[in-house]
Amino acid sequence: MASNRKIAGIESAIYLLRGQRVMLDSDLAAIYRVTTKRLNEQLKRNRNRFPDDFAFQLTTEEFRNSKSQIATSSLMSQFVTSSGHGGRRKLPWAFTERGAIMLASVLNSDIAVQASIRVVRAFVRLRQMVAANAQLAAKLEELEHRLDSHDEAIVDLFAALKRLLEPPEPPKRREIGFHVRERTARYHAQSNKSKIKNRNSKIP
């Protein structure tokens, strides 16, 4: 039971970034019982072990757009408003499931190794939940075709259920840089009739 609670706690620290489920450096540091500074030092020393599908550093825009996801994370208390990054000098690193396992190996501690097992189980359970949602969506689709589609209440119910199963849309990125917007011309081309009329008026 206690193990399930720990796994559930880890699940709440898994976020969706760049189409991948990841954990942030500060959350993994808390789970592996090390400081975020030491964790990132080990990452820097063993950078060749962490390709892009293992770990990546968030951009400023990604962090700002992801605040709604990480509102409950320990990271939020470290990022305050004045300098844009608050108590941290650098943007956070995100680790995929593979990266979290590799991180435990480079930290080389029994606590990190044991904790990494719970991390993997949390990732696996999330994948199972996503798969279950996909199966449920398929069953809803099949059931919708069987039922009377002319019943407005049933149509609305299925639409609401589908919305609940859909993943949230990624935030729209604001265009960066200088853009020139052309103004619409204030003049209009003369019609052929008006041109002929003007010519005739000039003939003596």
PDB file of C-alpha atoms in Angstrom:
ATOM      1  CA  MET A   1       0.000   0.000   0.000  1.00  0.00           C
ATOM      2  CA  ALA A   2       2.782   2.438   0.932  1.00  0.00           C
ATOM      3  CA  SER A   3       4.607   1.549  -2.278  1.00  0.00           C
ATOM      4  CA  ASN A   4       1.478   2.336  -4.322  1.00  0.00           C
ATOM      5  CA  ARG A   5       1.202   5.738  -2.638  1.00  0.00           C
ATOM      6  CA  LYS A   6       4.823   6.496  -3.511  1.00  0.00           C
ATOM      7  CA  ILE A   7       4.243   5.495  -7.123  1.00  0.00           C
ATOM      8  CA  ALA A   8       1.115   7.658  -7.249  1.00  0.00           C
ATOM      9  CA  GLY A   9       3.168  10.574  -5.926  1.00  0.00           C
ATOM     10  CA  ILE A  10       5.736  10.043  -8.680  1.00  0.00           C
ATOM     11  CA  GLU A  11       2.970   9.915 -11.307  1.00  0.00           C
ATOM     12  CA  SER A  12       1.905  13.430 -10.325  1.00  0.00           C
ATOM     13  CA  ALA A  13       5.439  14.625 -11.152  1.00  0.00           C
ATOM     14  CA  ILE A  14       5.390  13.224 -14.693  1.00  0.00           C
ATOM     15  CA  TYR A  15       4.616  15.860 -17.330  1.00  0.00           C
ATOM     16  CA  LEU A  16       4.074  15.918 -21.073  1.00  0.00           C
ATOM     17  CA  LEU A  17       6.707  17.973 -22.919  1.00  0.00           C
ATOM     18  CA  ARG A  18       7.715  17.767 -26.588  1.00  0.00           C
ATOM     19  CA  GLY A  19       5.330  14.868 -26.968  1.00  0.00           C
ATOM     20  CA  GLN A  20       7.179  12.838 -24.313  1.00  0.00           C
ATOM     21  CA  ARG A  21       6.419  11.992 -20.695  1.00  0.00           C
ATOM     22  CA  VAL A  22       9.209  13.394 -18.568  1.00  0.00           C
ATOM     23  CA  MET A  23      10.253  14.263 -15.023  1.00  0.00           C
ATOM     24  CA  LEU A  24      12.049  17.454 -14.078  1.00  0.00           C
ATOM     25  CA  ASP A  25      15.489  17.516 -12.476  1.00  0.00           C
ATOM     26  CA  SER A  26      14.290  18.954  -9.153  1.00  0.00           C
ATOM     27  CA  ASP A  27      11.611  16.275  -8.745  1.00  0.00           C
ATOM     28  CA  LEU A  28      14.043  13.460  -9.555  1.00  0.00           C
ATOM     29  CA  ALA A  29      16.567  14.968  -7.150  1.00  0.00           C
ATOM     30  CA  ALA A  30      13.976  14.820  -4.357  1.00  0.00           C
ATOM     31  CA  ILE A  31      13.121  11.194  -5.207  1.00  0.00           C
ATOM     32  CA  TYR A  32      16.783  10.142  -5.454  1.00  0.00           C
ATOM     33  CA  ARG A  33      17.637  12.014  -2.225  1.00  0.00           C
ATOM     34  CA  VAL A  34      20.265  14.304  -3.742  1.00  0.00           C
ATOM     35  CA  THR A  35      20.393  18.033  -4.371  1.00  0.00           C
ATOM     36  CA  THR A  36      19.390  19.387  -7.766  1.00  0.00           C
ATOM     37  CA  LYS A  37      22.888  20.851  -8.031  1.00  0.00           C
ATOM     38  CA  ARG A  38      24.561  17.451  -7.581  1.00  0.00           C
ATOM     39  CA  LEU A  39      22.146  15.816  -9.996  1.00  0.00           C
ATOM     40  CA  ASN A  40      22.952  18.356 -12.709  1.00  0.00           C
ATOM     41  CA  GLU A  41      26.683  18.051 -11.998  1.00  0.00           C
ATOM     42  CA  GLN A  42      26.462  14.317 -12.682  1.00  0.00           C
ATOM     43  CA  LEU A  43      24.477  15.038 -15.824  1.00  0.00           C
ATOM     44  CA  LYS A  44      27.190  17.428 -17.020  1.00  0.00           C
ATOM     45  CA  ARG A  45      29.995  14.945 -16.279  1.00  0.00           C
ATOM     46  CA  ASN A  46      28.185  12.134 -18.090  1.00  0.00           C
ATOM     47  CA  ARG A  47      26.532  14.159 -20.855  1.00  0.00           C
ATOM     48  CA  ASN A  48      27.410  11.562 -23.506  1.00  0.00           C
ATOM     49  CA  ARG A  49      25.109   9.088 -21.718  1.00  0.00           C
ATOM     50  CA  PHE A  50      22.084  11.348 -22.139  1.00  0.00           C
ATOM     51  CA  PRO A  51      21.038  11.769 -25.780  1.00  0.00           C
ATOM     52  CA  ASP A  52      17.982  13.877 -26.621  1.00  0.00           C
ATOM     53  CA  ASP A  53      15.563  10.998 -26.067  1.00  0.00           C
ATOM     54  CA  PHE A  54      16.976  10.612 -22.528  1.00  0.00           C
ATOM     55  CA  ALA A  55      17.168  14.249 -21.405  1.00  0.00           C
ATOM     56  CA  PHE A  56      16.731  17.781 -22.722  1.00  0.00           C
ATOM     57  CA  GLN A  57      16.817  21.280 -21.272  1.00  0.00           C
ATOM     58  CA  LEU A  58      13.625  23.302 -21.343  1.00  0.00           C
ATOM     59  CA  THR A  59      13.528  26.565 -23.254  1.00  0.00           C
ATOM     60  CA  THR A  60      12.180  29.690 -21.562  1.00  0.00           C
ATOM     61  CA  GLU A  61       9.062  29.486 -23.705  1.00  0.00           C
ATOM     62  CA  GLU A  62       8.523  25.817 -22.840  1.00  0.00           C
ATOM     63  CA  PHE A  63       8.804  26.577 -19.148  1.00  0.00           C
ATOM     64  CA  ARG A  64       6.337  29.465 -19.355  1.00  0.00           C
ATOM     65  CA  ASN A  65       3.865  27.441 -21.411  1.00  0.00           C
ATOM     66  CA  SER A  66       4.151  24.494 -19.019  1.00  0.00           C
ATOM     67  CA  LYS A  67       3.399  26.359 -15.784  1.00  0.00           C
ATOM     68  CA  SER A  68      -0.090  24.899 -15.653  1.00  0.00           C
ATOM     69  CA  GLN A  69       1.381  21.376 -15.710  1.00  0.00           C
ATOM     70  CA  ILE A  70       4.074  21.954 -13.116  1.00  0.00           C
ATOM     71  CA  ALA A  71       2.104  24.136 -10.723  1.00  0.00           C
ATOM     72  CA  THR A  72       2.341  21.506  -7.982  1.00  0.00           C
ATOM     73  CA  SER A  73       6.004  20.733  -8.581  1.00  0.00           C
ATOM     74  CA  SER A  74       8.733  21.670  -6.125  1.00  0.00           C
ATOM     75  CA  LEU A  75      10.315  23.512  -9.021  1.00  0.00           C
ATOM     76  CA  MET A  76       7.727  26.278  -8.931  1.00  0.00           C
ATOM     77  CA  SER A  77       8.915  27.577  -5.577  1.00  0.00           C
ATOM     78  CA  GLN A  78      12.393  28.030  -7.049  1.00  0.00           C
ATOM     79  CA  PHE A  79      11.279  29.973 -10.135  1.00  0.00           C
ATOM     80  CA  VAL A  80      10.103  33.411  -9.028  1.00  0.00           C
ATOM     81  CA  THR A  81       9.355  36.482 -11.019  1.00  0.00           C
ATOM     82  CA  SER A  82      12.139  39.041 -10.706  1.00  0.00           C
ATOM     83  CA  SER A  83      14.854  37.544 -12.914  1.00  0.00           C
ATOM     84  CA  GLY A  84      12.639  35.153 -14.825  1.00  0.00           C
ATOM     85  CA  HIS A  85      14.327  32.096 -13.284  1.00  0.00           C
ATOM     86  CA  GLY A  86      14.360  33.043  -9.595  1.00  0.00           C
ATOM     87  CA  GLY A  87      16.542  30.872  -7.362  1.00  0.00           C
ATOM     88  CA  ARG A  88      17.897  28.901 -10.322  1.00  0.00           C
ATOM     89  CA  ARG A  89      20.441  30.310 -12.725  1.00  0.00           C
ATOM     90  CA  LYS A  90      19.581  27.866 -15.483  1.00  0.00           C
ATOM     91  CA  LEU A  91      16.440  26.403 -16.958  1.00  0.00           C
ATOM     92  CA  PRO A  92      15.476  22.926 -15.718  1.00  0.00           C
ATOM     93  CA  TRP A  93      16.325  19.638 -17.381  1.00  0.00           C
ATOM     94  CA  ALA A  94      13.640  17.104 -18.264  1.00  0.00           C
ATOM     95  CA  PHE A  95      14.305  13.351 -18.188  1.00  0.00           C
ATOM     96  CA  THR A  96      12.394  10.629 -20.001  1.00  0.00           C
ATOM     97  CA  GLU A  97      11.949   7.175 -18.481  1.00  0.00           C
ATOM     98  CA  ARG A  98      15.264   6.046 -20.016  1.00  0.00           C
ATOM     99  CA  GLY A  99      16.974   9.188 -18.761  1.00  0.00           C
ATOM    100  CA  ALA A 100      15.664   8.670 -15.230  1.00  0.00           C
ATOM    101  CA  ILE A 101      17.122   5.142 -15.179  1.00  0.00           C
ATOM    102  CA  MET A 102      20.462   6.323 -16.566  1.00  0.00           C
ATOM    103  CA  LEU A 103      20.530   9.107 -13.986  1.00  0.00           C
ATOM    104  CA  ALA A 104      20.180   6.591 -11.157  1.00  0.00           C
ATOM    105  CA  SER A 105      23.158   4.655 -12.510  1.00  0.00           C
ATOM    106  CA  VAL A 106      25.443   7.702 -12.729  1.00  0.00           C
ATOM    107  CA  LEU A 107      24.439   8.849  -9.237  1.00  0.00           C
ATOM    108  CA  ASN A 108      25.636   5.421  -8.091  1.00  0.00           C
ATOM    109  CA  SER A 109      23.740   5.171  -4.818  1.00  0.00           C
ATOM    110  CA  ASP A 110      21.531   2.405  -3.435  1.00  0.00           C
ATOM    111  CA  ILE A 111      18.762   4.910  -2.691  1.00  0.00           C
ATOM    112  CA  ALA A 112      18.744   6.187  -6.278  1.00  0.00           C
ATOM    113  CA  VAL A 113      18.712   2.663  -7.698  1.00  0.00           C
ATOM    114  CA  GLN A 114      15.770   1.608  -5.499  1.00  0.00           C
ATOM    115  CA  ALA A 115      13.904   4.837  -6.230  1.00  0.00           C
ATOM    116  CA  SER A 116      14.444   4.393  -9.979  1.00  0.00           C
ATOM    117  CA  ILE A 117      12.419   1.171  -9.790  1.00  0.00           C
ATOM    118  CA  ARG A 118       9.439   3.154  -8.486  1.00  0.00           C
ATOM    119  CA  VAL A 119       9.984   5.757 -11.212  1.00  0.00           C
ATOM    120  CA  VAL A 120       9.876   3.080 -13.922  1.00  0.00           C
ATOM    121  CA  ARG A 121       6.709   1.597 -12.414  1.00  0.00           C
ATOM    122  CA  ALA A 122       5.094   5.041 -12.440  1.00  0.00           C
ATOM    123  CA  PHE A 123       5.912   5.499 -16.136  1.00  0.00           C
ATOM    124  CA  VAL A 124       4.577   2.013 -16.907  1.00  0.00           C
ATOM    125  CA  ARG A 125       1.337   2.652 -15.036  1.00  0.00           C
ATOM    126  CA  LEU A 126       0.783   5.888 -16.939  1.00  0.00           C
ATOM    127  CA  ARG A 127       1.289   4.054 -20.233  1.00  0.00           C
ATOM    128  CA  GLN A 128      -1.287   1.488 -19.142  1.00  0.00           C
ATOM    129  CA  MET A 129      -3.751   4.256 -18.290  1.00  0.00           C
ATOM    130  CA  VAL A 130      -3.247   5.855 -21.714  1.00  0.00           C
ATOM    131  CA  ALA A 131      -3.759   2.474 -23.409  1.00  0.00           C
ATOM    132  CA  ALA A 132      -6.919   1.911 -21.363  1.00  0.00           C
ATOM    133  CA  ASN A 133      -8.228   5.318 -22.446  1.00  0.00           C
ATOM    134  CA  ALA A 134      -7.556   4.444 -26.086  1.00  0.00           C
ATOM    135  CA  GLN A 135      -9.503   1.192 -25.712  1.00  0.00           C
ATOM    136  CA  LEU A 136     -12.345   3.035 -24.010  1.00  0.00           C
ATOM    137  CA  ALA A 137     -12.436   5.600 -26.821  1.00  0.00           C
ATOM    138  CA  ALA A 138     -12.666   2.788 -29.393  1.00  0.00           C
ATOM    139  CA  LYS A 139     -15.522   1.147 -27.475  1.00  0.00           C
ATOM    140  CA  LEU A 140     -17.366   4.466 -27.254  1.00  0.00           C
ATOM    141  CA  GLU A 141     -16.987   4.906 -31.004  1.00  0.00           C
ATOM    142  CA  GLU A 142     -18.443   1.446 -31.624  1.00  0.00           C
ATOM    143  CA  LEU A 143     -21.295   2.006 -29.187  1.00  0.00           C
ATOM    144  CA  GLU A 144     -22.091   5.389 -30.727  1.00  0.00           C
ATOM    145  CA  HIS A 145     -22.651   3.762 -34.133  1.00  0.00           C
ATOM    146  CA  ARG A 146     -24.990   1.184 -32.631  1.00  0.00           C
ATOM    147  CA  LEU A 147     -27.203   3.666 -30.768  1.00  0.00           C
ATOM    148  CA  ASP A 148     -29.720   6.039 -32.268  1.00  0.00           C
ATOM    149  CA  SER A 149     -27.690   9.002 -33.507  1.00  0.00           C
ATOM    150  CA  HIS A 150     -30.877  11.047 -33.893  1.00  0.00           C
ATOM    151  CA  ASP A 151     -31.220  11.373 -30.125  1.00  0.00           C
ATOM    152  CA  GLU A 152     -29.651  14.757 -29.362  1.00  0.00           C
ATOM    153  CA  ALA A 153     -28.981  13.896 -25.698  1.00  0.00           C
ATOM    154  CA  ILE A 154     -27.001  10.783 -26.675  1.00  0.00           C
ATOM    155  CA  VAL A 155     -24.983  12.734 -29.253  1.00  0.00           C
ATOM    156  CA  ASP A 156     -24.100  15.388 -26.651  1.00  0.00           C
ATOM    157  CA  LEU A 157     -23.134  12.715 -24.107  1.00  0.00           C
ATOM    158  CA  PHE A 158     -20.739  10.984 -26.504  1.00  0.00           C
ATOM    159  CA  ALA A 159     -19.207  14.316 -27.524  1.00  0.00           C
ATOM    160  CA  ALA A 160     -18.554  15.178 -23.863  1.00  0.00           C
ATOM    161  CA  LEU A 161     -17.009  11.762 -23.159  1.00  0.00           C
ATOM    162  CA  LYS A 162     -14.699  12.059 -26.165  1.00  0.00           C
ATOM    163  CA  ARG A 163     -13.503  15.475 -25.011  1.00  0.00           C
ATOM    164  CA  LEU A 164     -12.570  13.990 -21.631  1.00  0.00           C
ATOM    165  CA  LEU A 165     -10.471  11.293 -23.300  1.00  0.00           C
ATOM    166  CA  GLU A 166      -8.647  13.668 -25.636  1.00  0.00           C
ATOM    167  CA  PRO A 167      -5.195  14.935 -24.528  1.00  0.00           C
ATOM    168  CA  PRO A 168      -4.927  18.689 -23.892  1.00  0.00           C
ATOM    169  CA  GLU A 169      -3.903  20.785 -26.892  1.00  0.00           C
ATOM    170  CA  PRO A 170      -0.364  22.182 -26.758  1.00  0.00           C
ATOM    171  CA  PRO A 171      -0.251  25.936 -26.091  1.00  0.00           C
ATOM    172  CA  LYS A 172       0.009  28.095 -29.196  1.00  0.00           C
ATOM    173  CA  ARG A 173       3.414  29.638 -29.639  1.00  0.00           C
ATOM    174  CA  ARG A 174       3.549  33.378 -30.035  1.00  0.00           C
ATOM    175  CA  GLU A 175       5.379  34.533 -33.153  1.00  0.00           C
ATOM    176  CA  ILE A 176       8.829  35.913 -32.396  1.00  0.00           C
ATOM    177  CA  GLY A 177      10.490  38.712 -34.356  1.00  0.00           C
ATOM    178  CA  PHE A 178       9.457  41.793 -36.281  1.00  0.00           C
ATOM    179  CA  HIS A 179       6.567  41.430 -38.694  1.00  0.00           C
ATOM    180  CA  VAL A 180       5.496  44.001 -41.292  1.00  0.00           C
ATOM    181  CA  ARG A 181       1.777  44.159 -41.871  1.00  0.00           C
ATOM    182  CA  GLU A 182       0.758  45.636 -45.211  1.00  0.00           C
ATOM    183  CA  ARG A 183      -1.993  48.209 -45.107  1.00  0.00           C
ATOM    184  CA  THR A 184      -4.904  47.850 -47.442  1.00  0.00           C
ATOM    185  CA  ALA A 185      -4.860  50.378 -50.267  1.00  0.00           C
ATOM    186  CA  ARG A 186      -7.176  53.342 -49.830  1.00  0.00           C
ATOM    187  CA  TYR A 187      -7.701  53.770 -53.571  1.00  0.00           C
ATOM    188  CA  HIS A 188      -9.817  51.631 -55.866  1.00  0.00           C
ATOM    189  CA  ALA A 189      -9.259  50.832 -59.520  1.00  0.00           C
ATOM    190  CA  GLN A 190     -11.605  52.685 -61.802  1.00  0.00           C
ATOM    191  CA  SER A 191     -14.089  50.662 -63.747  1.00  0.00           C
ATOM    192  CA  ASN A 192     -13.923  50.630 -67.543  1.00  0.00           C
ATOM    193  CA  LYS A 193     -17.115  52.689 -67.784  1.00  0.00           C
ATOM    194  CA  SER A 194     -15.772  55.454 -65.536  1.00  0.00           C
ATOM    195  CA  LYS A 195     -12.505  55.551 -67.510  1.00  0.00           C
ATOM    196  CA  ILE A 196     -14.401  56.016 -70.815  1.00  0.00           C
ATOM    197  CA  LYS A 197     -16.565  58.703 -69.234  1.00  0.00           C
ATOM    198  CA  ASN A 198     -13.506  60.616 -68.027  1.00  0.00           C
ATOM    199  CA  ARG A 199     -11.917  60.451 -71.481  1.00  0.00           C
ATOM    200  CA  ASN A 200     -15.105  61.719 -73.151  1.00  0.00           C
ATOM    201  CA  SER A 201     -15.341  64.640 -70.762  1.00  0.00           C
ATOM    202  CA  LYS A 202     -11.862  65.787 -71.799  1.00  0.00           C
ATOM    203  CA  ILE A 203     -12.703  65.815 -75.573  1.00  0.00           C
ATOM    204  CA  PRO A 204     -13.717  69.429 -76.654  1.00  0.00           C
TER     205      PRO A 204
END
